[in-house]
Tab-separated table of C-alpha atoms in Angstrom:
chain	number	residue	atom	x	y	z
A	1	MET	CA	-0.538	-41.034	25.487
A	2	ARG	CA	2.300	-38.523	25.116
A	3	GLU	CA	4.632	-38.303	28.086
A	4	ARG	CA	7.203	-35.646	28.847
A	5	SER	CA	10.600	-37.022	27.888
A	6	TYR	CA	13.582	-36.569	30.173
A	7	GLN	CA	15.974	-38.390	27.858
A	8	ASN	CA	19.307	-36.565	27.670
A	9	ARG	CA	18.102	-34.090	30.301
A	10	ILE	CA	18.893	-36.055	33.483
A	11	ILE	CA	22.404	-35.811	34.910
A	12	ASP	CA	23.232	-38.407	37.565
A	13	ILE	CA	25.331	-36.719	40.280
A	14	SER	CA	25.508	-39.662	42.701
A	15	ARG	CA	28.589	-41.719	43.514
A	16	TYR	CA	28.684	-45.469	43.030
A	17	VAL	CA	28.392	-47.416	46.288
A	18	SER	CA	30.256	-50.699	46.638
A	19	THR	CA	32.555	-52.520	48.999
A	20	GLU	CA	35.338	-50.355	47.532
A	21	THR	CA	33.667	-47.061	48.461
A	22	PRO	CA	35.805	-45.148	50.983
A	23	VAL	CA	34.220	-44.023	54.251
A	24	TYR	CA	35.165	-41.680	57.045
A	25	PRO	CA	37.563	-43.331	59.534
A	26	GLY	CA	35.535	-45.299	62.061
A	27	ASP	CA	32.391	-45.513	59.898
A	28	THR	CA	31.010	-48.825	58.680
A	29	ALA	CA	31.942	-49.451	55.060
A	30	PHE	CA	29.401	-50.890	52.642
A	31	GLN	CA	29.007	-54.633	53.141
A	32	LYS	CA	26.777	-57.086	51.313
A	33	ARG	CA	25.987	-60.765	51.695
A	34	TRP	CA	23.469	-63.027	50.017
A	35	LEU	CA	20.682	-64.473	52.144
A	36	THR	CA	19.367	-66.580	49.278
A	37	GLN	CA	20.765	-67.315	45.809
A	38	ASP	CA	18.416	-69.984	44.535
A	39	ASP	CA	15.328	-69.121	42.506
A	40	VAL	CA	15.066	-65.872	44.467
A	41	TYR	CA	18.007	-63.564	45.083
A	42	THR	CA	17.841	-61.665	48.364
A	43	SER	CA	20.741	-59.694	49.769
A	44	GLU	CA	21.503	-58.067	53.083
A	45	VAL	CA	23.528	-54.858	53.313
A	46	MET	CA	25.181	-52.995	56.170
A	47	PHE	CA	26.710	-49.522	55.977
A	48	THR	CA	26.848	-46.085	57.555
A	49	PRO	CA	24.203	-43.681	56.207
A	50	HIS	CA	27.106	-41.377	55.321
A	51	VAL	CA	28.465	-43.693	52.630
A	52	GLY	CA	28.539	-42.348	49.083
A	53	THR	CA	26.294	-39.413	48.196
A	54	HIS	CA	24.221	-38.581	51.268
A	55	ILE	CA	22.295	-35.959	53.208
A	56	ASP	CA	23.308	-34.755	56.665
A	57	ALA	CA	20.446	-33.508	58.823
A	58	PRO	CA	21.010	-31.115	61.770
A	59	TRP	CA	20.826	-34.018	64.221
A	60	HIS	CA	24.103	-35.354	62.807
A	61	PHE	CA	25.809	-32.836	65.121
A	62	GLY	CA	23.130	-32.811	67.810
A	63	TYR	CA	21.006	-29.922	66.532
A	64	GLY	CA	17.251	-30.095	66.097
A	65	SER	CA	15.302	-33.342	66.328
A	66	CYS	CA	16.475	-36.756	65.201
A	67	GLY	CA	14.953	-38.552	62.261
A	68	MET	CA	15.016	-38.304	58.481
A	69	GLU	CA	11.307	-39.143	58.483
A	70	ASN	CA	10.445	-35.535	59.338
A	71	VAL	CA	12.644	-33.831	56.743
A	72	PRO	CA	10.626	-31.610	54.347
A	73	LEU	CA	11.029	-33.204	50.925
A	74	ASP	CA	10.596	-29.928	49.075
A	75	LEU	CA	13.997	-28.846	50.367
A	76	PHE	CA	15.612	-31.343	48.013
A	77	VAL	CA	13.485	-30.836	44.913
A	78	GLY	CA	13.641	-27.622	42.938
A	79	PRO	CA	15.932	-25.022	41.416
A	80	CYS	CA	19.605	-25.176	42.333
A	81	GLN	CA	22.891	-23.721	41.217
A	82	VAL	CA	26.204	-25.423	40.584
A	83	ILE	CA	29.157	-23.198	41.449
A	84	THR	CA	32.888	-23.783	41.019
A	85	PRO	CA	35.084	-21.808	43.437
A	86	LEU	CA	37.155	-19.000	41.949
A	87	THR	CA	40.301	-20.038	43.834
A	88	ASN	CA	42.187	-23.108	45.018
A	89	HIS	CA	42.020	-22.055	48.672
A	90	GLU	CA	41.431	-25.067	50.868
A	91	VAL	CA	38.960	-23.202	53.105
A	92	LEU	CA	36.616	-21.116	50.984
A	93	ALA	CA	35.558	-17.635	52.049
A	94	LYS	CA	32.935	-15.338	50.571
A	95	GLU	CA	35.603	-13.799	48.354
A	96	ASP	CA	36.327	-17.200	46.785
A	97	ILE	CA	32.961	-17.406	45.018
A	98	ASP	CA	31.079	-15.102	42.680
A	99	SER	CA	28.512	-13.654	45.077
A	100	LYS	CA	26.398	-12.337	42.202
A	101	VAL	CA	25.360	-15.832	41.144
A	102	ILE	CA	23.607	-16.840	44.378
A	103	MET	CA	19.993	-16.926	43.217
A	104	THR	CA	18.516	-20.143	44.636
A	105	THR	CA	18.061	-21.766	48.042
A	106	ARG	CA	20.085	-24.810	46.945
A	107	ILE	CA	23.783	-24.343	46.138
A	108	LEU	CA	26.035	-27.185	44.964
A	109	PHE	CA	29.789	-26.610	45.064
A	110	ALA	CA	31.866	-28.320	42.393
A	111	MET	CA	35.094	-28.261	44.359
A	112	LYS	CA	38.425	-27.989	42.562
A	113	TYR	CA	39.802	-30.954	44.535
A	114	GLU	CA	38.827	-33.435	47.241
A	115	GLY	CA	39.191	-31.880	50.682
A	116	GLN	CA	38.320	-28.331	49.651
A	117	GLY	CA	35.624	-27.018	51.969
A	118	LEU	CA	33.664	-24.027	53.231
A	119	SER	CA	34.432	-21.668	56.084
A	120	SER	CA	31.834	-21.154	58.778
A	121	GLU	CA	31.672	-17.495	57.752
A	122	LEU	CA	30.762	-18.453	54.184
A	123	VAL	CA	28.074	-20.822	55.464
A	124	GLN	CA	26.663	-18.066	57.685
A	125	TRP	CA	26.570	-15.660	54.745
A	126	LEU	CA	24.815	-18.204	52.510
A	127	SER	CA	22.206	-18.739	55.213
A	128	GLU	CA	21.596	-14.996	55.402
A	129	LEU	CA	20.938	-15.040	51.645
A	130	GLY	CA	18.254	-17.684	52.173
A	131	VAL	CA	20.209	-20.795	51.188
A	132	ARG	CA	18.748	-23.895	52.882
A	133	VAL	CA	20.716	-26.714	51.224
A	134	ILE	CA	24.456	-26.793	50.562
A	135	GLY	CA	25.922	-29.544	48.426
A	136	THR	CA	29.565	-30.378	47.816
A	137	SER	CA	31.554	-32.702	45.604
A	138	SER	CA	33.985	-33.232	48.495
A	139	ASP	CA	33.207	-35.938	51.021
A	140	SER	CA	32.653	-33.243	53.661
A	141	ILE	CA	31.500	-29.637	53.713
A	142	ASP	CA	34.495	-28.956	55.956
A	143	ALA	CA	37.984	-28.644	54.535
A	144	ILE	CA	40.234	-31.602	55.238
A	145	SER	CA	42.290	-29.530	57.695
A	146	ASN	CA	39.262	-28.462	59.766
A	147	SER	CA	39.053	-31.345	62.219
A	148	ASN	CA	36.654	-29.435	64.509
A	149	TYR	CA	34.028	-29.215	61.734
A	150	PRO	CA	33.206	-25.494	61.971
A	151	ALA	CA	31.222	-25.481	58.704
A	152	HIS	CA	29.154	-28.467	59.826
A	153	HIS	CA	28.381	-26.866	63.180
A	154	THR	CA	27.404	-23.547	61.644
A	155	ALA	CA	25.217	-25.020	58.912
A	156	LEU	CA	23.448	-27.623	61.017
A	157	ASN	CA	22.917	-25.256	63.946
A	158	LEU	CA	21.202	-22.889	61.502
A	159	GLY	CA	18.885	-25.698	60.382
A	160	MET	CA	20.510	-26.121	56.992
A	161	PHE	CA	20.885	-29.493	55.280
A	162	LEU	CA	23.997	-30.819	53.568
A	163	ILE	CA	24.441	-33.059	50.538
A	164	GLU	CA	27.958	-34.447	50.531
A	165	ASN	CA	30.041	-36.486	48.103
A	166	LEU	CA	28.263	-35.398	44.931
A	167	ASP	CA	29.701	-36.301	41.543
A	168	LEU	CA	29.825	-33.001	39.675
A	169	ASN	CA	32.704	-33.846	37.349
A	170	GLN	CA	30.546	-33.683	34.229
A	171	VAL	CA	28.440	-30.712	35.299
A	172	THR	CA	29.058	-27.139	34.193
A	173	ASP	CA	28.220	-24.154	36.378
A	174	GLY	CA	24.676	-22.894	36.063
A	175	GLN	CA	21.097	-23.450	37.112
A	176	TYR	CA	19.393	-26.832	37.188
A	177	GLU	CA	16.521	-28.632	38.869
A	178	LEU	CA	17.717	-30.794	41.761
A	179	HIS	CA	16.153	-34.074	42.884
A	180	ALA	CA	17.807	-35.639	45.941
A	181	VAL	CA	15.233	-36.784	48.478
A	182	PRO	CA	16.307	-38.831	51.527
A	183	LEU	CA	14.918	-42.176	52.591
A	184	LYS	CA	12.152	-42.127	55.221
A	185	TRP	CA	14.353	-43.559	57.962
A	186	VAL	CA	13.037	-43.119	61.488
A	187	GLY	CA	15.467	-41.810	64.090
A	188	VAL	CA	18.466	-41.634	61.749
A	189	GLU	CA	20.657	-38.538	61.322
A	190	ALA	CA	21.532	-38.994	57.646
A	191	SER	CA	20.450	-40.797	54.504
A	192	PRO	CA	22.001	-41.960	51.245
A	193	VAL	CA	20.400	-40.433	48.150
A	194	ARG	CA	20.308	-40.991	44.394
A	195	ALA	CA	20.804	-37.371	43.422
A	196	TYR	CA	20.298	-36.071	39.911
A	197	LEU	CA	19.891	-32.818	38.039
A	198	ILE	CA	17.470	-31.951	35.242
A	199	ARG	CA	18.680	-29.462	32.653
């Protein structure tokens, strides 16, 4: 039987998760302990769902209904675009990206540095273009100086979903196929994901 080969076509864009993984102040860092280490190895882990590469649902900021179990999976599987901002501005506006390249409903921002984020106006404009999922290589869609989370509020209030803390260091701008489905967690506002792109 001949199977379609994905060798050399899959690009892992997820961060490693370990006890060394940084988390937002106040969140539970990744913890692991062994329940058994005899013939059978069984571990127990504890962590915030926002550790590493993860999806924020609207309920993260109180919008919509709670629960990752009801998230449409097709939102996180399909064509996407990776875009690097044109400038080093900490808070990105519409003018900081090439507006001509927005051609999919999933946009992943390869930020120039950690802490670079989107303005609420840019998020609003992306939504008007039909974008449903915004991803970022920063640990937050909001710039580090925006402590009131305007981009989060705008995106999640509009029913958009966020994929934060992506590893896009080895990815060039362009179109790909995204796979980044959340876990089927009941009553939880976010979920870690193993995100990857297919060339």
